[in-house]
Short mmCIF file of C-alpha atoms and ligand atoms in Angstrom, two decimals:
data_model
loop_
_atom_site.label_atom_id
_atom_site.label_comp_id
_atom_site.label_asym_id
_atom_site.label_seq_id
_atom_site.Cartn_x
_atom_site.Cartn_y
_atom_site.Cartn_z
CA UNK A 1 70.71 64.40 10.77
CA UNK A 2 68.94 66.24 13.58
CA UNK A 3 66.59 63.99 15.43
CA UNK A 4 64.20 65.70 14.31
CA UNK A 5 63.84 66.60 10.78
CA UNK A 6 63.70 62.24 10.35
CA UNK A 7 60.06 61.34 8.91
CA UNK A 8 57.21 58.98 11.28
CA UNK A 9 58.51 55.75 9.25
CA UNK A 10 62.04 56.75 9.65
CA UNK A 11 61.76 58.11 13.42
CA UNK A 12 59.57 54.75 13.52
CA UNK A 13 62.13 52.41 12.25
CA UNK A 14 64.78 54.14 15.13
CA UNK A 15 62.07 54.22 17.57
CA UNK A 16 61.88 50.11 16.97
CA UNK A 17 65.16 48.89 16.33
CA UNK A 18 65.66 51.15 20.01
CA UNK A 19 68.56 53.78 18.84
CA UNK A 20 66.53 56.44 20.02
CA UNK A 21 63.93 57.13 22.33
CA UNK A 22 60.31 58.72 22.66
CA UNK A 23 61.90 61.41 25.30
CA UNK A 24 65.19 62.08 22.92
CA UNK A 25 62.94 62.93 20.18
CA UNK A 26 60.20 64.85 21.46
CA UNK A 27 63.25 66.40 23.69
CA UNK A 28 64.24 67.91 20.20
CA UNK A 29 61.52 69.06 19.44
CA UNK A 30 60.74 71.20 22.13
CA UNK A 31 64.65 72.18 21.27
CA UNK A 32 64.06 73.41 18.25
CA UNK A 33 60.60 75.27 18.90
CA UNK A 34 62.57 76.87 21.37
CA UNK A 35 65.09 77.74 18.75
CA UNK A 36 62.89 78.45 15.65
CA UNK A 37 59.49 78.86 16.28
CA UNK A 38 59.77 82.81 17.68
CA UNK A 39 61.15 83.62 14.30
CA UNK A 40 57.58 81.19 12.24
CA UNK A 41 54.93 81.76 15.54
CA UNK A 42 53.99 78.08 14.43
CA UNK A 43 51.97 77.12 17.55
CA UNK A 44 49.72 78.58 20.16
CA UNK A 45 50.50 76.12 22.72
CA UNK A 46 53.63 74.13 23.45
CA UNK A 47 53.12 71.65 25.93
CA UNK A 48 56.51 70.71 26.82
CA UNK A 49 55.55 68.79 30.22
CA UNK A 50 52.24 66.51 28.53
CA UNK A 51 54.63 66.08 25.83
CA UNK A 52 57.36 65.12 27.76
CA UNK A 53 54.99 62.98 29.80
CA UNK A 54 53.31 60.64 26.91
CA UNK A 55 56.84 60.35 25.23
CA UNK A 56 57.88 58.76 28.88
CA UNK A 57 54.49 56.69 28.19
CA UNK A 58 55.71 55.63 24.64
CA UNK A 59 59.27 54.81 25.44
CA UNK A 60 57.21 51.81 28.08
CA UNK A 61 55.06 50.02 25.82
CA UNK A 62 58.22 50.57 23.26
CA UNK A 63 60.20 48.20 26.18
CA UNK A 64 57.04 46.29 26.49
CA UNK A 65 57.23 45.38 22.57
CA UNK A 66 54.22 47.59 21.82
CA UNK A 67 54.79 49.92 18.94
CA UNK A 68 52.71 50.92 16.47
CA UNK A 69 53.34 53.33 13.71
CA UNK A 70 52.51 57.19 15.57
CA UNK A 71 54.38 55.38 19.03
CA UNK A 72 56.39 58.04 20.54
CA UNK A 73 56.03 59.91 17.32
CA UNK A 74 55.87 64.49 18.42
CA UNK A 75 52.81 65.60 16.68
CA UNK A 76 51.50 68.86 16.07
CA UNK A 77 47.58 69.96 16.10
CA UNK A 78 45.41 72.34 14.78
CA UNK A 79 44.27 74.55 17.48
CA UNK A 80 40.66 73.44 15.54
CA UNK A 81 40.39 69.63 17.18
CA UNK A 82 39.37 69.23 21.24
CA UNK A 83 42.44 67.94 23.57
CA UNK A 84 41.04 67.58 27.09
CA UNK A 85 42.41 69.72 29.65
CA UNK A 86 44.30 71.69 27.12
CA UNK A 87 43.71 74.78 25.67
CA UNK A 88 41.88 75.21 22.48
CA UNK A 89 41.13 78.34 21.05
CA UNK A 90 40.05 77.87 17.34
CA UNK A 91 42.26 80.94 16.36
CA UNK A 92 39.56 83.50 18.45
CA UNK A 93 39.66 85.10 21.25
CA UNK A 94 36.53 84.21 21.86
CA UNK A 95 37.63 80.71 23.07
CA UNK A 96 41.14 81.37 23.92
CA UNK A 97 40.49 80.17 27.87
CA UNK A 98 38.62 77.40 26.90
CA UNK A 99 39.91 74.11 28.07
CA UNK A 100 37.94 71.33 26.45
CA UNK A 101 36.72 68.23 28.97
CA UNK A 102 37.13 65.88 26.12
CA UNK A 103 39.23 64.95 23.61
CA UNK A 104 37.98 65.18 19.73
CA UNK A 105 37.99 61.67 18.54
CA UNK A 106 41.12 61.88 16.52
CA UNK A 107 43.02 63.41 19.08
CA UNK A 108 41.83 59.68 20.93
CA UNK A 109 42.52 58.24 18.37
CA UNK A 110 46.02 59.47 18.35
CA UNK A 111 46.68 59.01 22.06
CA UNK A 112 45.27 55.34 21.67
CA UNK A 113 48.03 54.63 19.35
CA UNK A 114 51.37 56.14 21.07
CA UNK A 115 51.43 59.53 19.84
CA UNK A 116 52.95 62.09 21.59
CA UNK A 117 50.85 65.51 21.03
CA UNK A 118 53.18 68.71 21.23
CA UNK A 119 51.04 71.22 21.47
CA UNK A 120 48.23 73.32 19.14
CA UNK A 121 48.96 74.70 16.20
CA UNK A 122 48.17 78.57 15.17
CA UNK A 123 44.88 78.84 11.95
CA UNK A 124 42.55 81.68 10.70
CA UNK A 125 40.15 82.33 13.57
CA UNK A 126 37.30 79.76 13.25
CA UNK A 127 39.51 78.00 10.32
CA UNK A 128 37.95 81.28 8.18
CA UNK A 129 40.79 82.22 6.02
CA UNK A 130 43.88 81.33 3.29
CA UNK A 131 47.30 82.76 4.84
CA UNK A 132 46.16 82.67 8.65
CA UNK A 133 46.47 86.38 9.17
CA UNK A 134 42.35 85.68 10.29
CA UNK A 135 43.89 84.37 13.74
CA UNK A 136 43.32 86.74 16.45
CA UNK A 137 46.06 84.84 18.23
CA UNK A 138 48.78 85.38 16.57
CA UNK A 139 50.79 85.60 12.85
CA UNK A 140 52.63 82.99 11.73
CA UNK A 141 55.21 83.32 9.66
CA UNK A 142 56.16 81.07 5.85
CA UNK A 143 59.24 79.19 7.10
CA UNK A 144 60.58 79.69 3.18
CA UNK A 145 60.31 83.09 3.49
CA UNK A 146 59.32 85.06 6.79
CA UNK A 147 57.99 88.27 5.17
CA UNK A 148 55.12 85.55 3.20
CA UNK A 149 51.90 84.55 4.11
CA UNK A 150 52.13 79.71 5.13
CA UNK A 151 48.39 79.54 3.98
CA UNK A 152 45.66 78.78 5.72
CA UNK A 153 43.58 78.23 7.22
CA UNK A 154 45.85 74.85 8.68
CA UNK A 155 49.56 77.51 8.96
CA UNK A 156 50.28 76.90 11.98
CA UNK A 157 50.49 73.34 11.17
CA UNK A 158 52.05 73.22 7.76
CA UNK A 159 54.94 75.87 9.04
CA UNK A 160 55.61 73.46 11.94
CA UNK A 161 56.53 70.13 9.42
CA UNK A 162 58.03 72.92 7.26
CA UNK A 163 60.37 74.04 9.79
CA UNK A 164 60.66 70.78 11.44
CA UNK A 165 59.37 72.03 14.73
CA UNK A 166 56.91 68.40 15.13
CA UNK A 167 57.28 65.18 13.25
CA UNK A 168 53.98 65.19 11.37
CA UNK A 169 50.88 67.42 12.79
CA UNK A 170 46.57 67.43 12.31
CA UNK A 171 45.15 70.05 9.91
CA UNK A 172 41.46 70.54 8.99
CA UNK A 173 40.61 71.64 5.19
CA UNK A 174 36.77 73.11 4.83
CA UNK A 175 37.62 74.72 1.03
CA UNK A 176 41.88 74.11 1.02
CA UNK A 177 42.98 73.98 4.44
CA UNK A 178 45.05 71.36 4.49
CA UNK A 179 45.83 71.55 0.99
CA UNK A 180 46.74 74.70 0.02
CA UNK A 181 49.27 75.80 3.25
CA UNK A 182 51.15 72.38 2.69
CA UNK A 183 51.57 73.37 -0.36
CA UNK A 184 52.35 77.10 0.66
CA UNK A 185 55.11 75.67 3.36
CA UNK A 186 56.90 72.73 0.95
CA UNK A 187 55.36 69.49 2.15
CA UNK A 188 52.50 67.11 1.34
CA UNK A 189 48.83 67.27 3.22
CA UNK A 190 45.66 65.15 2.52
CA UNK A 191 41.88 65.92 2.90
CA UNK A 192 39.75 62.95 3.68
CA UNK A 193 36.79 62.00 0.95
CA UNK A 194 33.91 63.64 3.32
CA UNK A 195 32.65 60.94 6.41
CA UNK A 196 36.34 58.72 6.39
CA UNK A 197 37.55 60.87 9.41
CA UNK A 198 35.62 61.34 12.44
CA UNK A 199 34.42 65.46 13.16
CA UNK A 200 33.51 64.69 16.60
CA UNK A 201 35.54 67.17 18.94
CA UNK A 202 36.40 69.39 15.33
CA UNK A 203 35.42 72.39 16.01
CA UNK A 204 32.61 73.07 13.57
CA UNK A 205 33.01 76.13 10.83
CA UNK A 206 30.89 74.68 7.80
CA UNK A 207 30.19 70.84 8.98
CA UNK A 208 28.78 69.37 5.09
CA UNK A 209 32.33 70.33 3.85
CA UNK A 210 35.10 70.38 7.08
CA UNK A 211 37.10 67.35 7.22
CA UNK A 212 40.50 66.63 9.52
CA UNK A 213 43.61 64.72 7.91
CA UNK A 214 46.75 65.11 8.06
CA UNK A 215 50.04 66.98 6.93
CA UNK A 216 53.11 65.45 6.64
CA UNK A 217 56.55 66.02 5.64
CA UNK A 218 56.69 62.48 2.83
CA UNK A 219 53.92 60.93 1.31
CA UNK A 220 54.07 57.64 2.57
CA UNK A 221 53.83 59.24 6.89
CA UNK A 222 50.65 60.40 5.12
CA UNK A 223 49.59 57.08 5.12
CA UNK A 224 50.67 55.79 8.06
CA UNK A 225 48.48 58.65 10.28
CA UNK A 226 45.40 57.60 7.37
CA UNK A 227 45.78 54.44 8.74
CA UNK A 228 44.93 55.63 12.70
CA UNK A 229 42.51 58.72 12.33
CA UNK A 230 40.37 57.01 9.33
CA UNK A 231 36.68 54.98 10.08
CA UNK A 232 33.54 55.03 11.82
CA UNK A 233 32.44 57.06 14.72
CA UNK A 234 28.88 56.45 16.33
CA UNK A 235 29.86 59.99 17.60
CA UNK A 236 29.63 61.42 14.03
CA UNK A 237 26.61 60.89 12.21
CA UNK A 238 27.85 61.73 9.07
CA UNK A 239 31.25 59.08 9.69
CA UNK A 240 30.86 56.08 6.89
CA UNK A 241 30.96 52.95 8.17
CA UNK A 242 33.47 52.32 5.20
CA UNK A 243 36.00 50.06 5.25
CA UNK A 244 39.39 51.00 5.81
CA UNK A 245 42.18 50.14 4.09
CA UNK A 246 45.65 49.86 4.89
CA UNK A 247 46.84 52.21 3.37
CA UNK A 248 50.48 52.58 3.17
CA UNK A 249 50.19 48.69 0.56
CA UNK A 250 48.94 51.47 -1.80
CA UNK A 251 52.69 52.89 -1.78
CA UNK A 252 54.40 49.73 -2.75
CA UNK A 253 51.93 49.71 -6.46
CA UNK A 254 53.07 51.61 -9.78
CA UNK A 255 50.72 54.09 -12.00
CA UNK A 256 51.79 52.22 -15.20
CA UNK A 257 47.61 52.26 -17.36
CA UNK A 258 46.75 55.19 -14.68
CA UNK A 259 44.68 57.98 -16.03
CA UNK A 260 44.98 61.40 -15.35
CA UNK A 261 43.03 63.78 -15.92
CA UNK A 262 43.97 67.45 -16.09
CA UNK A 263 40.52 69.91 -16.12
CA UNK A 264 40.70 72.11 -18.61
CA UNK A 265 38.55 74.60 -16.95
CA UNK A 266 41.25 74.90 -14.37
CA UNK A 267 43.93 76.31 -16.59
CA UNK A 268 42.19 78.61 -18.29
CA UNK A 269 42.07 80.25 -15.54
CA UNK A 270 42.45 84.46 -15.08
CA UNK A 271 45.63 85.48 -12.32
CA UNK A 272 47.07 81.89 -13.26
CA UNK A 273 50.78 82.37 -12.28
CA UNK A 274 52.76 80.69 -15.33
CA UNK A 275 55.40 79.81 -12.77
CA UNK A 276 52.53 77.40 -10.93
CA UNK A 277 51.31 75.99 -14.24
CA UNK A 278 54.39 74.99 -15.58
CA UNK A 279 55.58 72.88 -12.68
CA UNK A 280 51.93 71.75 -12.90
CA UNK A 281 52.34 70.97 -16.60
CA UNK A 282 56.30 69.50 -16.10
CA UNK A 283 54.31 67.26 -13.04
CA UNK A 284 52.03 65.96 -15.63
CA UNK A 285 55.17 65.38 -17.41
CA UNK A 286 56.77 62.90 -14.95
CA UNK A 287 54.28 60.88 -13.90
CA UNK A 288 52.99 60.20 -18.14
CA UNK A 289 56.89 59.63 -18.07
CA UNK A 290 55.87 56.85 -14.98
CA UNK A 291 53.42 55.11 -16.71
CA UNK A 292 50.40 57.05 -16.76
CA UNK A 293 48.50 58.85 -19.54
CA UNK A 294 46.88 62.00 -18.98
CA UNK A 295 43.60 63.02 -21.30
CA UNK A 296 41.65 66.36 -21.08
CA UNK A 297 39.12 66.55 -18.86
CA UNK A 298 35.63 69.51 -18.45
CA UNK A 299 34.31 70.65 -15.13
CA UNK A 300 32.32 72.57 -17.19
CA UNK A 301 30.70 74.25 -13.46
CA UNK A 302 34.18 75.02 -12.09
CA UNK A 303 33.29 79.05 -13.01
CA UNK A 304 30.36 78.73 -9.95
CA UNK A 305 32.64 77.34 -7.24
CA UNK A 306 34.00 80.23 -5.16
CA UNK A 307 30.17 81.67 -5.62
CA UNK A 308 29.00 78.41 -3.77
CA UNK A 309 31.38 77.45 -1.72
CA UNK A 310 31.38 81.47 -0.71
CA UNK A 311 27.14 81.06 0.60
CA UNK A 312 27.51 77.97 1.91
CA UNK A 313 29.90 77.94 4.25
CA UNK A 314 29.22 81.28 5.59
CA UNK A 315 25.58 80.01 5.97
CA UNK A 316 26.46 76.56 7.90
CA UNK A 317 29.47 79.01 9.86
CA UNK A 318 26.45 81.36 10.93
CA UNK A 319 24.06 78.60 12.43
CA UNK A 320 27.74 76.73 13.91
CA UNK A 321 28.60 79.30 15.35
CA UNK A 322 25.34 80.72 17.13
CA UNK A 323 27.31 78.45 19.99
CA UNK A 324 29.27 81.06 21.56
CA UNK A 325 26.77 83.45 23.33
CA UNK A 326 28.88 84.31 26.60
CA UNK A 327 27.11 81.25 28.05
CA UNK A 328 28.28 78.15 27.83
CA UNK A 329 31.96 78.70 25.91
CA UNK A 330 35.11 81.19 26.01
CA UNK A 331 34.73 84.48 27.42
CA UNK A 332 31.57 86.71 28.21
CA UNK A 333 31.51 90.36 28.59
CA UNK A 334 30.41 91.49 32.25
CA UNK A 335 29.96 95.30 32.04
CA UNK A 336 26.08 94.41 30.15
CA UNK A 337 22.52 95.68 32.25
CA UNK A 338 20.96 92.55 29.96
CA UNK A 339 21.04 89.63 28.50
CA UNK A 340 20.76 90.78 24.80
CA UNK A 341 23.77 93.62 25.53
CA UNK A 342 25.86 90.67 26.87
CA UNK A 343 25.35 88.34 24.20
CA UNK A 344 26.24 91.80 21.56
CA UNK A 345 29.37 92.81 23.04
CA UNK A 346 30.83 89.26 23.99
CA UNK A 347 30.44 88.38 19.90
CA UNK A 348 31.64 91.77 18.92
CA UNK A 349 34.44 91.73 20.75
CA UNK A 350 34.89 87.69 20.98
CA UNK A 351 35.29 87.26 16.89
CA UNK A 352 37.27 89.41 14.30
CA UNK A 353 36.10 90.92 11.50
CA UNK A 354 36.20 87.65 8.80
CA UNK A 355 34.01 85.90 11.36
CA UNK A 356 31.51 88.42 11.97
CA UNK A 357 31.71 89.09 8.16
CA UNK A 358 30.41 85.55 7.77
CA UNK A 359 27.62 85.36 10.52
CA UNK A 360 26.14 88.50 8.49
CA UNK A 361 26.86 86.85 5.22
CA UNK A 362 25.15 83.33 6.08
CA UNK A 363 22.41 85.04 8.69
CA UNK A 364 21.42 87.41 5.79
CA UNK A 365 21.56 84.59 2.91
CA UNK A 366 19.16 81.71 5.00
CA UNK A 367 17.02 84.66 5.61
CA UNK A 368 13.23 83.98 4.66
CA UNK A 369 13.15 85.37 1.58
CA UNK A 370 16.21 84.97 0.79
CA UNK A 371 16.95 81.22 1.56
CA UNK A 372 15.55 80.39 -1.77
CA UNK A 373 17.29 82.73 -3.60
CA UNK A 374 20.85 82.20 -2.13
CA UNK A 375 21.14 78.15 0.02
CA UNK A 376 18.72 76.42 -2.08
CA UNK A 377 19.77 77.56 -5.13
CA UNK A 378 24.07 76.89 -4.21
CA UNK A 379 22.49 73.82 -2.74
CA UNK A 380 21.48 73.06 -6.29
CA UNK A 381 24.86 74.06 -8.26
CA UNK A 382 26.47 71.83 -5.80
CA UNK A 383 25.05 68.86 -6.85
CA UNK A 384 26.28 70.14 -10.23
CA UNK A 385 29.81 70.17 -9.33
CA UNK A 386 29.69 67.08 -7.49
CA UNK A 387 27.91 65.59 -10.82
CA UNK A 388 30.53 66.96 -13.27
CA UNK A 389 32.95 64.81 -10.89
CA UNK A 390 31.39 61.76 -11.19
CA UNK A 391 31.11 62.45 -14.88
CA UNK A 392 34.82 63.31 -15.54
CA UNK A 393 35.81 60.03 -13.31
CA UNK A 394 34.07 57.97 -15.56
CA UNK A 395 37.19 58.23 -18.00
CA UNK A 396 40.12 59.09 -15.55
CA UNK A 397 40.99 57.72 -12.09
CA UNK A 398 42.97 60.25 -10.77
CA UNK A 399 42.76 64.46 -11.50
CA UNK A 400 45.47 66.36 -11.38
CA UNK A 401 45.87 70.30 -11.31
CA UNK A 402 47.29 73.01 -9.11
CA UNK A 403 46.29 74.15 -5.94
CA UNK A 404 46.32 77.87 -6.05
CA UNK A 405 47.17 80.08 -8.56
CA UNK A 406 50.29 81.51 -7.20
CA UNK A 407 52.64 80.31 -4.93
CA UNK A 408 52.82 82.19 -1.42
CA UNK A 409 51.89 85.95 -1.21
CA UNK A 410 53.22 88.33 0.81
CA UNK A 411 52.04 88.88 4.44
CA UNK A 412 50.11 91.81 4.32
CA UNK A 413 48.84 91.48 0.36
CA UNK A 414 45.68 90.21 0.35
CA UNK A 415 44.35 90.86 3.97
CA UNK A 416 42.41 94.16 3.24
CA UNK A 417 40.37 92.73 -0.05
CA UNK A 418 38.75 89.87 1.09
CA UNK A 419 37.11 88.57 -2.50
CA UNK A 420 40.38 88.84 -3.54
CA UNK A 421 41.62 86.69 -0.53
CA UNK A 422 38.67 84.25 -1.22
CA UNK A 423 39.47 83.81 -5.38
CA UNK A 424 42.56 82.58 -3.60
CA UNK A 425 40.64 79.45 -2.63
CA UNK A 426 39.56 78.57 -6.62
CA UNK A 427 40.98 75.33 -7.22
CA UNK A 428 40.61 73.69 -3.69
CA UNK A 429 36.87 74.04 -2.73
CA UNK A 430 35.25 72.09 -5.41
CA UNK A 431 36.79 68.86 -3.80
CA UNK A 432 34.82 70.06 -0.71
CA UNK A 433 31.47 70.74 -1.95
CA UNK A 434 31.91 66.91 -3.90
CA UNK A 435 33.07 65.12 -1.09
CA UNK A 436 36.14 64.25 -2.82
CA UNK A 437 39.50 63.40 -1.62
CA UNK A 438 42.18 65.99 -2.63
CA UNK A 439 46.32 66.33 -1.71
CA UNK A 440 49.07 68.47 -2.17
CA UNK A 441 52.90 67.03 -2.89
CA UNK A 442 55.67 69.43 -3.30
CA UNK A 443 56.06 69.76 -7.94
CA UNK A 444 59.17 72.87 -7.87
CA UNK A 445 59.70 76.25 -6.38
CA UNK A 446 59.01 79.87 -7.73
CA UNK A 447 61.92 81.84 -8.72
CA UNK A 448 62.46 83.39 -5.55
CA UNK A 449 62.40 80.18 -3.93
CA UNK A 450 59.21 79.48 -2.42
CA UNK A 451 56.86 75.96 -3.03
CA UNK A 452 54.62 75.19 -5.26
CA UNK A 453 52.05 72.46 -4.98
CA UNK A 454 50.59 70.05 -7.42
CA UNK A 455 46.83 69.08 -6.31
CA UNK A 456 45.60 65.23 -6.38
CA UNK A 457 41.57 64.37 -6.72
CA UNK A 458 40.02 61.49 -6.82
CA UNK A 459 36.77 59.59 -6.17
CA UNK A 460 35.01 59.21 -2.84
CA UNK A 461 36.80 56.88 -0.65
CA UNK A 462 39.51 56.37 -3.28
CA UNK A 463 43.08 57.89 -1.18
CA UNK A 464 44.64 54.95 -2.28
CA UNK A 465 44.80 56.35 -5.80
CA UNK A 466 46.17 59.49 -4.74
CA UNK A 467 48.76 58.22 -2.07
CA UNK A 468 49.80 56.31 -5.20
CA UNK A 469 50.20 58.50 -7.77
CA UNK A 470 51.54 60.93 -4.90
CA UNK A 471 54.79 58.36 -3.80
CA UNK A 472 55.70 57.55 -7.39
CA UNK A 473 56.12 61.21 -7.98
CA UNK A 474 57.58 61.81 -4.91
CA UNK A 475 60.19 58.96 -5.48
CA UNK A 476 60.49 60.61 -8.93
CA UNK A 477 61.47 64.31 -7.84
CA UNK A 478 63.50 65.82 -5.24
CA UNK A 479 61.30 69.07 -4.25
CA UNK A 480 60.93 66.88 -0.98
CA UNK A 481 64.54 66.70 0.00
CA UNK A 482 64.79 70.49 0.08
CA UNK A 483 64.63 72.53 3.39
CA UNK A 484 64.11 76.12 3.94
CA UNK A 485 67.05 77.83 5.58
CA UNK A 486 66.05 78.86 9.33
N1 LIG N 1 40.03 79.55 2.32
C1 LIG N 1 38.96 79.01 2.56
C2 LIG N 1 37.73 79.61 3.69
O1 LIG N 1 38.68 80.72 4.03
C3 LIG N 1 38.97 77.57 3.29
C4 LIG N 1 39.39 77.58 4.87
C5 LIG N 1 38.87 76.10 5.47
O2 LIG N 1 39.28 74.90 4.13
N2 LIG N 1 38.89 75.73 6.50
O3 LIG N 1 36.75 79.15 3.51
#
């Protein structure tokens, strides 16, 4: 086996026994990037020198007996998280030269744990998109078939994990951006409960929805990353002072007696590919055969989810993105006569079409006279969506559904039709609106060999239930053992 193919837990075991060094492992990952990233385009920045330096430090630390589960592990970071001294573009031209003077809390935590930051992964500009085609920097291809999108917005992170160009990765999820690319690339993705992981240093898209989480090769690896990145942070006022469990302890538990809820509305959705619904249905059978029982549940406000999200997210984005004015961050247009012209030209050339569309939508929906009709109404329906989940979790422990209506689509297929693109998020948006944790785990392949993911959702702060079901399911199946041919 090649070192770059290792999972976090297997790499950790070899590092702990000193059978390999972090330098060997990091070198293998960097060589793998050299060999295949030209075809995939997962990374915006690869920091060979920094990575090798961190690997050397990790080896010293291991030599002194200071190894933790992520010590010496090469990780890819979605380019939406600030990394001190390393360019952080957020997939946007407007930030193409932005070098943050500080680390996001999750990055400080990874560094304290001794992880190696290999580089920054491509993404849809400001995390707005479902295919990574909205990146202002480059195109990322699906490792399973280069004519297809890797999903988005964390497409670079998911493709890097699937193509063994890192051992694990971080993504961010505002409406599905960890789970959907994980699903399309055949890897594991976990969006934690809102407030579980600090958003300090995460470039804000929609602050009431954004959450950072792991994208990994295995369920157990997601638990290891969660152990490191979770917890209250005084620099993020929305992070929650809730105890952080040892997420790995959930992995050893069985699922006998657990109740799985199947939302009937999700399976009635127009445009649901029969191959996806078959894969999910047989996953439910597999989970039942492990001792869980399934019941039908209802999430009656599901039909409003896309409309509500595409009011709330653009509104918050329009406000968050006001800071990119050519003065404080990134590029500036210098041909302008006055400052208003400078703002206009900087923003018109720095932001791509999807970001501009959302700023305009959000500004309109928040303007006087429209606020009540749009933002306020959307917020009211958002509480109904949350209530749907609260009701559902009275009768089940974990909700199971598809991640996306179809497997990955072709590059270019939906890019000119934003509404069709938005509909591809129909199953993932509700977890962000409700603030609950959601996960994607591989559950099949389409007839053309593209991965299909299973979505698991649980109530607030019950990531352990997701990890438990996902881990038992993974053990009983072998989708995770397949690899794309590169
Ligand atoms: N696809 C959704 C959007 O375009 C979600 C993106 C995300 O989770 N960052 O907004």
